CSV table of C-alpha atoms and ligand atoms in Angstrom, one decimal:
chain,number,residue,atom,x,y,z
A,9,UNK,CA,0.0,0.1,0.2
A,10,UNK,CA,1.6,3.2,-1.3
A,11,UNK,CA,2.2,6.1,2.0
A,12,UNK,CA,2.4,9.6,1.6
A,13,UNK,CA,6.0,9.1,2.2
A,14,UNK,CA,6.4,6.9,-0.8
A,15,UNK,CA,4.8,9.3,-3.0
A,16,UNK,CA,7.1,12.6,-2.0
A,17,UNK,CA,10.2,10.2,-2.3
A,18,UNK,CA,8.5,9.1,-5.8
A,19,UNK,CA,8.4,13.1,-6.7
A,20,UNK,CA,11.4,13.8,-5.2
A,21,UNK,CA,13.2,11.1,-7.2
A,22,UNK,CA,11.7,12.4,-10.3
A,23,UNK,CA,12.4,16.0,-9.9
A,24,UNK,CA,16.0,14.9,-9.4
A,25,UNK,CA,16.4,12.9,-12.9
A,26,UNK,CA,18.4,15.9,-14.6
A,27,UNK,CA,21.5,14.6,-12.3
A,28,UNK,CA,21.3,11.6,-13.4
A,29,UNK,CA,21.4,12.2,-16.7
A,30,UNK,CA,23.6,15.0,-16.5
A,31,UNK,CA,26.1,12.4,-14.9
A,32,UNK,CA,29.0,15.0,-15.1
A,33,UNK,CA,29.0,18.6,-13.3
A,34,UNK,CA,31.6,21.1,-12.6
A,35,UNK,CA,33.0,21.9,-8.8
A,36,UNK,CA,34.7,25.2,-8.4
A,37,UNK,CA,36.8,26.2,-5.5
A,38,UNK,CA,37.2,29.9,-4.8
A,39,UNK,CA,37.7,32.5,-2.5
A,40,UNK,CA,40.7,34.3,-0.7
A,41,UNK,CA,42.6,31.4,-0.2
A,42,UNK,CA,43.2,31.2,-3.9
A,43,UNK,CA,45.3,34.4,-3.3
A,44,UNK,CA,47.4,32.0,-0.7
A,45,UNK,CA,47.5,30.0,-3.8
A,46,UNK,CA,48.8,26.6,-1.5
A,47,UNK,CA,45.2,24.6,-1.2
A,48,UNK,CA,42.3,26.3,-0.1
A,49,UNK,CA,42.3,25.0,3.7
A,50,UNK,CA,45.9,26.8,4.2
A,51,UNK,CA,43.8,28.7,7.0
A,52,UNK,CA,44.3,25.8,9.0
A,53,UNK,CA,47.1,24.0,7.6
A,54,UNK,CA,49.1,27.0,8.9
A,55,UNK,CA,47.4,28.3,12.0
A,56,UNK,CA,46.1,31.6,10.9
A,57,UNK,CA,44.2,33.9,12.4
A,58,UNK,CA,41.5,35.4,11.2
A,59,UNK,CA,42.8,38.8,11.4
A,60,UNK,CA,46.2,37.6,9.8
A,61,UNK,CA,43.7,35.9,7.3
A,62,UNK,CA,41.8,38.9,6.2
A,63,UNK,CA,44.7,40.0,4.4
A,64,UNK,CA,43.8,37.5,1.5
A,65,UNK,CA,40.2,39.2,1.1
A,66,UNK,CA,41.7,42.4,0.8
A,67,UNK,CA,44.1,41.1,-2.2
A,68,UNK,CA,41.2,38.9,-3.8
A,69,UNK,CA,40.8,41.0,-6.9
A,70,UNK,CA,38.5,38.5,-9.1
A,71,UNK,CA,39.4,41.0,-12.0
A,72,UNK,CA,39.5,38.5,-14.6
A,73,UNK,CA,36.5,36.3,-13.7
A,74,UNK,CA,34.2,35.4,-16.9
A,75,UNK,CA,31.4,33.5,-15.8
A,76,UNK,CA,29.9,33.6,-19.2
A,77,UNK,CA,33.4,31.9,-20.5
A,78,UNK,CA,33.5,29.1,-17.9
A,79,UNK,CA,29.8,27.9,-18.2
A,80,UNK,CA,30.7,27.7,-21.8
A,81,UNK,CA,33.8,25.8,-21.2
A,82,UNK,CA,31.9,23.4,-18.3
A,83,UNK,CA,29.1,23.0,-21.4
A,84,UNK,CA,31.6,22.3,-24.3
A,85,UNK,CA,33.3,19.7,-21.6
A,86,UNK,CA,30.1,17.5,-21.5
A,87,UNK,CA,29.1,19.0,-17.8
A,88,UNK,CA,25.4,19.8,-17.4
A,89,UNK,CA,25.9,21.1,-13.7
A,90,UNK,CA,28.0,22.9,-11.1
A,91,UNK,CA,28.7,23.7,-7.7
A,92,UNK,CA,30.6,27.0,-6.7
A,93,UNK,CA,31.6,27.3,-3.1
A,94,UNK,CA,29.3,30.3,-2.1
A,95,UNK,CA,31.2,30.5,1.4
A,96,UNK,CA,34.1,27.9,2.5
A,97,UNK,CA,35.5,26.9,5.5
A,98,UNK,CA,37.6,30.5,6.0
A,99,UNK,CA,33.6,32.3,6.1
A,100,UNK,CA,34.5,34.6,2.9
A,101,UNK,CA,31.2,34.7,1.5
A,102,UNK,CA,31.5,35.1,-2.5
A,103,UNK,CA,27.9,37.2,-2.6
A,104,UNK,CA,27.6,40.5,-0.4
A,105,UNK,CA,25.3,39.0,2.5
A,106,UNK,CA,23.3,41.0,4.9
A,107,UNK,CA,24.6,39.1,7.9
A,108,UNK,CA,28.4,39.7,7.6
A,109,UNK,CA,30.8,42.3,6.2
A,110,UNK,CA,33.4,39.3,5.7
A,111,UNK,CA,32.3,39.1,1.8
A,112,UNK,CA,33.1,40.5,-1.6
A,113,UNK,CA,31.1,44.1,-0.4
A,114,UNK,CA,34.5,44.1,1.6
A,115,UNK,CA,37.0,44.5,-1.7
A,116,UNK,CA,34.8,44.4,-4.6
A,117,UNK,CA,31.7,46.4,-3.8
A,118,UNK,CA,29.1,46.3,-6.4
A,119,UNK,CA,30.2,42.5,-7.4
A,120,UNK,CA,28.4,39.6,-6.6
A,121,UNK,CA,29.9,36.5,-7.5
A,122,UNK,CA,27.9,33.7,-6.8
A,123,UNK,CA,25.2,36.2,-9.0
A,124,UNK,CA,27.4,36.3,-11.9
A,125,UNK,CA,27.5,32.2,-11.9
A,126,UNK,CA,24.3,31.9,-11.3
A,127,UNK,CA,23.5,33.7,-14.3
A,128,UNK,CA,25.7,32.7,-16.6
A,129,UNK,CA,25.8,29.2,-15.6
A,130,UNK,CA,22.0,29.0,-15.6
A,131,UNK,CA,21.9,31.1,-19.3
A,132,UNK,CA,24.5,28.5,-21.1
A,133,UNK,CA,21.5,25.5,-19.5
A,134,UNK,CA,23.5,24.2,-16.8
A,135,UNK,CA,21.9,23.3,-13.7
A,136,UNK,CA,23.3,25.4,-10.7
A,137,UNK,CA,24.3,24.4,-7.4
A,138,UNK,CA,26.0,26.2,-4.0
A,139,UNK,CA,28.8,25.0,-1.5
A,140,UNK,CA,28.2,26.1,1.3
A,141,UNK,CA,30.2,25.2,4.4
A,142,UNK,CA,29.0,24.3,7.8
A,143,UNK,CA,32.4,25.2,9.4
A,144,UNK,CA,33.4,28.8,9.8
A,145,UNK,CA,36.7,29.6,10.7
A,146,UNK,CA,36.5,33.4,10.8
A,147,UNK,CA,33.0,34.0,12.5
A,148,UNK,CA,33.6,35.1,16.3
A,149,UNK,CA,31.1,32.8,17.6
A,150,UNK,CA,32.0,30.0,16.1
A,151,UNK,CA,33.8,27.8,18.8
A,152,UNK,CA,37.4,26.7,18.2
A,153,UNK,CA,37.3,22.6,18.4
A,154,UNK,CA,39.8,20.3,17.0
A,155,UNK,CA,39.3,21.4,13.2
A,156,UNK,CA,40.1,24.9,13.9
A,157,UNK,CA,43.4,26.9,12.8
A,158,UNK,CA,43.3,28.5,16.0
A,159,UNK,CA,43.1,24.4,17.8
A,160,UNK,CA,46.8,25.2,19.4
A,161,UNK,CA,45.7,27.9,21.6
A,162,UNK,CA,44.4,28.2,24.9
A,163,UNK,CA,40.8,27.4,23.3
A,164,UNK,CA,38.8,27.2,26.9
A,165,UNK,CA,39.6,31.0,26.8
A,166,UNK,CA,39.1,31.5,23.1
A,167,UNK,CA,35.8,29.9,23.9
A,168,UNK,CA,34.6,32.0,26.9
A,169,UNK,CA,32.7,34.4,24.9
A,170,UNK,CA,31.7,32.4,21.5
A,171,UNK,CA,27.8,32.0,21.2
A,172,UNK,CA,27.6,28.9,19.1
A,173,UNK,CA,23.7,29.2,18.9
A,174,UNK,CA,24.1,32.6,17.7
A,175,UNK,CA,26.7,31.2,14.6
A,176,UNK,CA,23.7,28.6,14.3
A,177,UNK,CA,21.5,31.2,13.4
A,178,UNK,CA,23.7,33.4,11.7
A,179,UNK,CA,24.1,29.7,9.4
A,180,UNK,CA,20.6,29.5,8.8
A,181,UNK,CA,20.2,32.8,7.9
A,182,UNK,CA,22.6,32.4,5.5
A,183,UNK,CA,21.2,30.1,3.8
A,184,UNK,CA,17.7,31.6,3.3
A,185,UNK,CA,19.8,34.4,2.0
A,186,UNK,CA,21.3,32.0,-1.3
A,187,UNK,CA,18.3,30.2,-1.8
A,188,UNK,CA,15.8,33.4,-1.8
A,189,UNK,CA,18.2,35.5,-3.3
A,190,UNK,CA,19.0,33.8,-6.7
A,191,UNK,CA,16.3,31.9,-8.4
A,192,UNK,CA,15.9,28.2,-8.4
A,193,UNK,CA,18.8,26.3,-6.9
A,194,UNK,CA,19.0,23.2,-8.1
A,195,UNK,CA,21.8,21.7,-6.0
A,196,UNK,CA,23.1,23.0,-2.3
A,197,UNK,CA,26.5,20.8,-1.2
A,198,UNK,CA,26.9,21.5,2.6
A,199,UNK,CA,30.3,20.3,4.2
A,200,UNK,CA,30.6,18.9,6.6
A,201,UNK,CA,30.5,16.9,10.2
A,202,UNK,CA,32.4,15.7,12.5
A,203,UNK,CA,30.1,15.3,15.1
A,204,UNK,CA,32.3,12.1,16.4
A,205,UNK,CA,34.8,15.4,17.1
A,206,UNK,CA,38.1,15.4,15.8
A,207,UNK,CA,42.1,15.6,17.6
A,208,UNK,CA,41.0,15.2,20.7
A,209,UNK,CA,38.3,17.6,20.8
A,210,UNK,CA,34.9,17.7,20.7
A,211,UNK,CA,33.3,17.9,16.8
A,212,UNK,CA,30.1,19.5,15.4
A,213,UNK,CA,27.6,17.7,13.7
A,214,UNK,CA,23.4,17.5,13.1
A,215,UNK,CA,22.6,18.8,16.6
A,216,UNK,CA,25.0,21.9,16.4
A,217,UNK,CA,24.3,22.8,12.8
A,218,UNK,CA,20.1,22.2,13.3
A,219,UNK,CA,20.3,20.4,10.8
A,220,UNK,CA,16.7,18.5,10.7
A,221,UNK,CA,15.5,22.5,10.8
A,222,UNK,CA,18.1,23.5,8.4
A,223,UNK,CA,16.7,21.0,6.0
A,224,UNK,CA,13.2,21.8,6.1
A,225,UNK,CA,13.7,25.3,5.8
A,226,UNK,CA,15.8,24.2,2.7
A,227,UNK,CA,12.7,21.7,1.4
A,228,UNK,CA,10.5,24.6,2.3
A,229,UNK,CA,11.9,27.4,0.1
A,230,UNK,CA,13.2,25.1,-2.5
A,231,UNK,CA,10.8,22.1,-2.8
A,232,UNK,CA,13.1,20.9,-6.0
A,233,UNK,CA,16.2,21.1,-4.5
A,234,UNK,CA,18.8,18.3,-4.2
A,235,UNK,CA,20.9,18.1,-1.0
A,236,UNK,CA,24.0,16.4,-0.4
A,237,UNK,CA,24.7,13.9,2.6
A,238,UNK,CA,27.0,15.9,4.9
A,239,UNK,CA,24.5,17.1,7.4
A,240,UNK,CA,24.6,14.3,9.3
A,241,UNK,CA,21.5,13.7,8.5
A,242,UNK,CA,20.5,11.7,5.4
A,243,UNK,CA,20.0,13.6,2.3
A,244,UNK,CA,19.4,12.4,-1.4
A,245,UNK,CA,22.7,11.4,-2.7
A,246,UNK,CA,26.4,10.4,-0.9
A,247,UNK,CA,29.1,12.2,-2.1
A,248,UNK,CA,32.5,10.2,-2.1
A,249,UNK,CA,35.7,12.4,-2.0
A,250,UNK,CA,38.2,11.7,-5.0
A,251,UNK,CA,37.4,8.0,-4.5
A,252,UNK,CA,35.0,5.7,-6.2
A,253,UNK,CA,32.5,4.1,-3.6
A,254,UNK,CA,33.2,0.6,-2.1
A,255,UNK,CA,30.7,-2.3,-4.4
A,256,UNK,CA,28.8,0.5,-6.2
A,257,UNK,CA,26.5,-1.5,-8.0
A,258,UNK,CA,24.1,0.7,-9.5
A,259,UNK,CA,21.0,0.1,-7.6
A,260,UNK,CA,22.4,1.9,-4.0
A,261,UNK,CA,21.6,5.1,-3.3
A,262,UNK,CA,22.5,8.0,-5.6
A,263,UNK,CA,25.6,9.4,-5.8
A,264,UNK,CA,28.5,11.6,-6.8
A,265,UNK,CA,32.4,11.0,-6.3
A,266,UNK,CA,33.7,14.8,-6.4
A,267,UNK,CA,37.6,15.0,-7.9
A,268,UNK,CA,40.6,17.1,-8.4
A,269,UNK,CA,43.1,17.5,-11.1
A,270,UNK,CA,46.2,18.4,-8.7
A,271,UNK,CA,45.2,17.2,-5.5
A,272,UNK,CA,44.0,20.7,-3.9
A,273,UNK,CA,40.5,21.8,-4.2
A,274,UNK,CA,41.3,25.7,-4.3
A,275,UNK,CA,44.0,27.1,-6.6
A,276,UNK,CA,47.8,25.5,-5.5
A,277,UNK,CA,51.3,26.8,-7.2
A,278,UNK,CA,52.6,24.2,-4.6
A,279,UNK,CA,49.9,21.4,-5.8
A,280,UNK,CA,52.3,19.7,-8.6
A,281,UNK,CA,50.3,16.0,-8.7
A,282,UNK,CA,48.6,15.9,-11.7
A,283,UNK,CA,45.4,13.8,-13.3
A,284,UNK,CA,45.6,12.8,-16.7
A,285,UNK,CA,42.6,13.3,-18.9
A,286,UNK,CA,42.0,10.1,-19.7
A,287,UNK,CA,42.1,8.7,-16.1
A,288,UNK,CA,39.7,11.5,-15.2
A,289,UNK,CA,37.8,10.6,-18.5
A,290,UNK,CA,37.8,6.6,-17.2
A,291,UNK,CA,36.5,7.7,-13.5
A,292,UNK,CA,33.8,9.3,-15.4
A,293,UNK,CA,33.0,6.4,-17.7
A,294,UNK,CA,33.1,4.2,-14.6
A,295,UNK,CA,31.2,6.3,-12.5
A,296,UNK,CA,28.4,6.0,-15.1
A,297,UNK,CA,28.8,2.3,-15.8
A,298,UNK,CA,28.1,2.2,-12.1
A,299,UNK,CA,25.1,4.6,-11.6
A,300,UNK,CA,27.0,7.6,-10.3
A,301,UNK,CA,28.0,11.4,-11.5
A,302,UNK,CA,31.6,13.3,-11.2
A,303,UNK,CA,32.1,16.2,-10.4
A,304,UNK,CA,34.9,17.5,-11.4
A,305,UNK,CA,36.7,20.7,-9.7
A,306,UNK,CA,38.8,23.5,-11.0
A,307,UNK,CA,40.1,26.3,-8.9
A,308,UNK,CA,40.2,29.8,-10.3
A,309,UNK,CA,43.4,31.9,-9.2
A,310,UNK,CA,42.6,35.1,-7.5
A,311,UNK,CA,42.1,37.0,-10.2
A,312,UNK,CA,39.5,34.7,-11.6
A,313,UNK,CA,41.1,32.5,-14.2
A,314,UNK,CA,41.1,28.5,-14.7
A,315,UNK,CA,45.0,27.6,-14.9
A,316,UNK,CA,46.5,26.0,-17.7
A,317,UNK,CA,46.1,22.2,-16.2
A,318,UNK,CA,42.2,23.0,-16.3
A,319,UNK,CA,41.7,24.5,-19.6
A,320,UNK,CA,43.7,21.9,-21.0
A,321,UNK,CA,41.5,19.2,-19.5
A,322,UNK,CA,38.5,20.9,-20.1
A,323,UNK,CA,39.7,21.0,-23.8
A,324,UNK,CA,40.2,17.5,-24.5
A,325,UNK,CA,37.1,16.5,-23.0
A,326,UNK,CA,35.0,18.5,-25.0
A,327,UNK,CA,36.8,17.1,-28.2
A,328,UNK,CA,35.5,14.0,-26.9
A,329,UNK,CA,32.2,15.2,-25.9
A,330,UNK,CA,31.8,16.3,-29.0
A,331,UNK,CA,31.5,12.6,-30.4
A,332,UNK,CA,31.0,10.5,-27.8
A,333,UNK,CA,28.1,12.2,-25.3
A,334,UNK,CA,25.3,9.7,-25.6
A,335,UNK,CA,27.6,6.7,-24.0
A,336,UNK,CA,27.7,9.2,-20.7
A,337,UNK,CA,24.3,11.7,-21.1
A,338,UNK,CA,21.5,9.9,-20.2
A,339,UNK,CA,23.3,6.6,-20.0
A,340,UNK,CA,23.6,3.9,-17.0
A,341,UNK,CA,24.8,0.5,-15.8
A,342,UNK,CA,24.3,-2.7,-18.1
A,343,UNK,CA,23.4,-5.8,-16.8
A,344,UNK,CA,26.1,-7.7,-18.1
A,345,UNK,CA,29.9,-8.2,-17.4
A,346,UNK,CA,31.9,-6.7,-19.4
A,347,UNK,CA,35.6,-8.3,-20.1
A,348,UNK,CA,38.7,-6.5,-18.5
A,349,UNK,CA,40.2,-3.2,-19.4
A,350,UNK,CA,36.2,-2.6,-21.0
A,351,UNK,CA,34.1,-0.2,-19.2
A,352,UNK,CA,30.6,-0.3,-19.8
A,353,UNK,CA,27.6,1.8,-20.1
A,354,UNK,CA,24.3,1.6,-22.1
A,355,UNK,CA,20.9,2.8,-22.4
A,356,UNK,CA,18.0,1.0,-24.2
A,357,UNK,CA,18.9,-1.3,-27.0
A,358,UNK,CA,22.8,0.1,-26.7
A,359,UNK,CA,26.0,-1.1,-24.9
A,360,UNK,CA,28.7,1.3,-25.2
A,361,UNK,CA,32.7,-0.2,-24.7
A,362,UNK,CA,34.8,2.2,-23.3
A,363,UNK,CA,38.4,0.3,-24.0
A,364,UNK,CA,40.7,1.5,-21.6
A,365,UNK,CA,43.2,-0.9,-23.5
A,366,UNK,CA,43.3,-1.8,-26.8
A,367,UNK,CA,43.0,-5.5,-27.1
A,368,UNK,CA,45.2,-7.7,-29.7
A,369,UNK,CA,43.3,-7.5,-32.4
A,370,UNK,CA,40.2,-10.0,-30.9
A,371,UNK,CA,37.6,-8.3,-28.2
A,372,UNK,CA,35.7,-11.1,-27.1
A,373,UNK,CA,31.7,-10.9,-25.3
A,374,UNK,CA,31.2,-12.7,-22.9
A,375,UNK,CA,27.4,-14.5,-23.7
A,376,UNK,CA,26.4,-12.3,-26.1
A,377,UNK,CA,26.4,-14.6,-29.5
A,378,UNK,CA,23.4,-14.2,-31.2
A,379,UNK,CA,22.8,-10.8,-29.1
A,380,UNK,CA,24.7,-8.6,-31.8
A,381,UNK,CA,22.9,-6.4,-34.4
A,382,UNK,CA,25.7,-4.0,-35.4
A,383,UNK,CA,28.9,-3.1,-34.0
A,384,UNK,CA,30.7,0.1,-34.8
A,385,UNK,CA,32.8,3.1,-33.3
A,386,UNK,CA,31.2,6.1,-31.7
A,387,UNK,CA,33.7,8.4,-33.0
A,388,UNK,CA,33.7,8.0,-36.6
A,389,UNK,CA,30.2,5.3,-37.1
A,390,UNK,CA,32.9,2.8,-38.7
A,391,UNK,CA,31.7,-0.9,-38.7
A,392,UNK,CA,33.5,-3.1,-36.0
A,393,UNK,CA,33.3,-6.6,-37.5
A,394,UNK,CA,32.7,-10.0,-35.9
A,395,UNK,CA,34.8,-12.9,-35.7
A,396,UNK,CA,33.7,-15.5,-37.9
A,397,UNK,CA,32.1,-18.0,-35.8
A,398,UNK,CA,33.2,-21.4,-36.2
A,399,UNK,CA,32.9,-25.4,-34.9
A,400,UNK,CA,35.2,-25.3,-32.0
A,401,UNK,CA,35.4,-28.8,-32.7
A,402,UNK,CA,36.3,-28.7,-35.9
A,403,UNK,CA,40.5,-29.3,-36.8
A,404,UNK,CA,41.7,-25.9,-37.2
A,405,UNK,CA,45.2,-24.2,-38.4
A,406,UNK,CA,45.8,-22.7,-34.7
A,407,UNK,CA,47.7,-19.8,-36.4
A,408,UNK,CA,45.1,-18.7,-38.6
A,409,UNK,CA,42.2,-19.0,-36.8
A,410,UNK,CA,40.8,-17.5,-34.1
A,411,UNK,CA,38.4,-19.6,-32.2
A,412,UNK,CA,35.3,-17.8,-30.5
A,413,UNK,CA,34.5,-19.4,-27.3
A,414,UNK,CA,30.3,-21.1,-27.5
A,415,UNK,CA,27.8,-18.5,-26.6
A,416,UNK,CA,30.5,-15.5,-26.7
A,417,UNK,CA,31.0,-13.0,-29.4
A,418,UNK,CA,34.0,-11.8,-30.8
A,419,UNK,CA,34.7,-8.2,-32.6
A,420,UNK,CA,37.6,-8.0,-34.4
A,421,UNK,CA,39.4,-4.8,-33.8
A,422,UNK,CA,41.7,-2.5,-36.6
A,423,UNK,CA,45.6,-2.7,-35.9
A,424,UNK,CA,45.7,1.1,-34.7
A,425,UNK,CA,43.9,2.4,-31.8
A,426,UNK,CA,41.9,5.2,-33.1
A,427,UNK,CA,42.9,8.8,-32.4
A,428,UNK,CA,40.2,9.7,-29.6
A,429,UNK,CA,41.0,10.1,-25.5
A,430,UNK,CA,38.7,6.6,-25.4
A,431,UNK,CA,38.0,4.7,-28.1
A,432,UNK,CA,34.4,3.6,-27.4
A,433,UNK,CA,32.7,0.9,-29.4
A,434,UNK,CA,28.8,0.8,-29.8
A,435,UNK,CA,26.7,-2.7,-29.6
A,436,UNK,CA,23.0,-2.8,-30.5
A,437,UNK,CA,21.7,-5.6,-29.3
A,438,UNK,CA,18.9,-7.9,-30.3
A,439,UNK,CA,16.3,-8.4,-27.4
A,440,UNK,CA,17.0,-11.5,-25.6
B,522,LIG,C1,36.8,18.5,2.0
B,522,LIG,C2,37.6,19.7,2.4
B,522,LIG,C3,37.1,20.7,1.5
B,522,LIG,C4,36.8,20.4,0.1
B,522,LIG,C5,35.9,19.3,0.1
B,522,LIG,C6,35.1,19.0,-1.2
B,522,LIG,O1,35.7,17.7,3.1
B,522,LIG,O2,37.6,19.9,3.7
B,522,LIG,O3,38.1,22.1,1.5
B,522,LIG,O4,36.0,21.6,-0.2
B,522,LIG,O5,35.9,18.2,0.6
B,522,LIG,O6,34.3,18.0,-1.1
């Protein structure tokens, strides 16, 4: 017997279909830490006091930020939604909040970077999301805890005058500002809870944030919004970081992996590791094959520009997406176990084989004998021929004849790997 809760759940699922279809989004970490250029948590890592940290606000120029160009780059790279850090742990607000002057109003009068983002990305056709840090290392009422830049000081003395209830009201007030000032917000990404405590000091979680109330307010203001899972109460999806969830089987809860190019989220000239475009694309198609999404991060610099590493990745992905969009967008898991080195996604009667390695001539498709109507490459539409089936008991010259195992299908690949970031073979299947 369906209950009222089932109906709500069903309509919420429907509301979030855009997310499941999109598969790929852009994360944008940007704020005064881009001036320091050594990780978005530089304030914590170096134990910087709020007053001293404020100078990064003074030099946060954002003069070259071109939200339209970034939205266009995201769209062309195959992304269909984006999430901007409206406020990160340093507390600085990218919008002119009425509740604090630690915001763009301080150094960029007349600018509203949240507004610029929302307008440009929405106009380009992307869904818009905001990241909001529950932590706030600048706010005078946010008590010093085990993940606070001032945790090395006299914590009791520092906390004596701090009133966390007042901070909670501030947090709720800011979320209301964000959800009432910019039209439809599709996605709210809270970050993060640590109710279990950290480094020997009590932490903060659902109780401190007033998560139940907050989530109710969020859903009242934006009934169709998607909310993540970091309020220490369940949300609409889970958001593992820089790794794939264990044993994702396509049937579990909605999920999205967020990923960086360099390891840092904020602009960081000291982070020298780089993931290649190919690695990132492999992760995206793997997420798709397991029913999840990927949110790929860029960290604009202090002037608002995205660095070469990120523009190169976006350009590579654009080239690939221009030819292969259908193997990701609207695609999902298939009920078939592909051979190793192959990531399979599907939709309807199509299966897309993403070839992480270039097989030596033959690609065996276990159990698909008689099911493949046609096989071709996606990038150029060219046919991939099937190996002739021979009677495995017949006498054969092993040097020239390839034997397709009974029940399996086999494709004969050209010797030369197609010149694309990740080659994909499309199978058109006959019904079972
Ligand atoms: C972590 C980090 C934070 C980053 C976030 C992205 O929670 O604390 O700096 O913004 O991951 O998901």
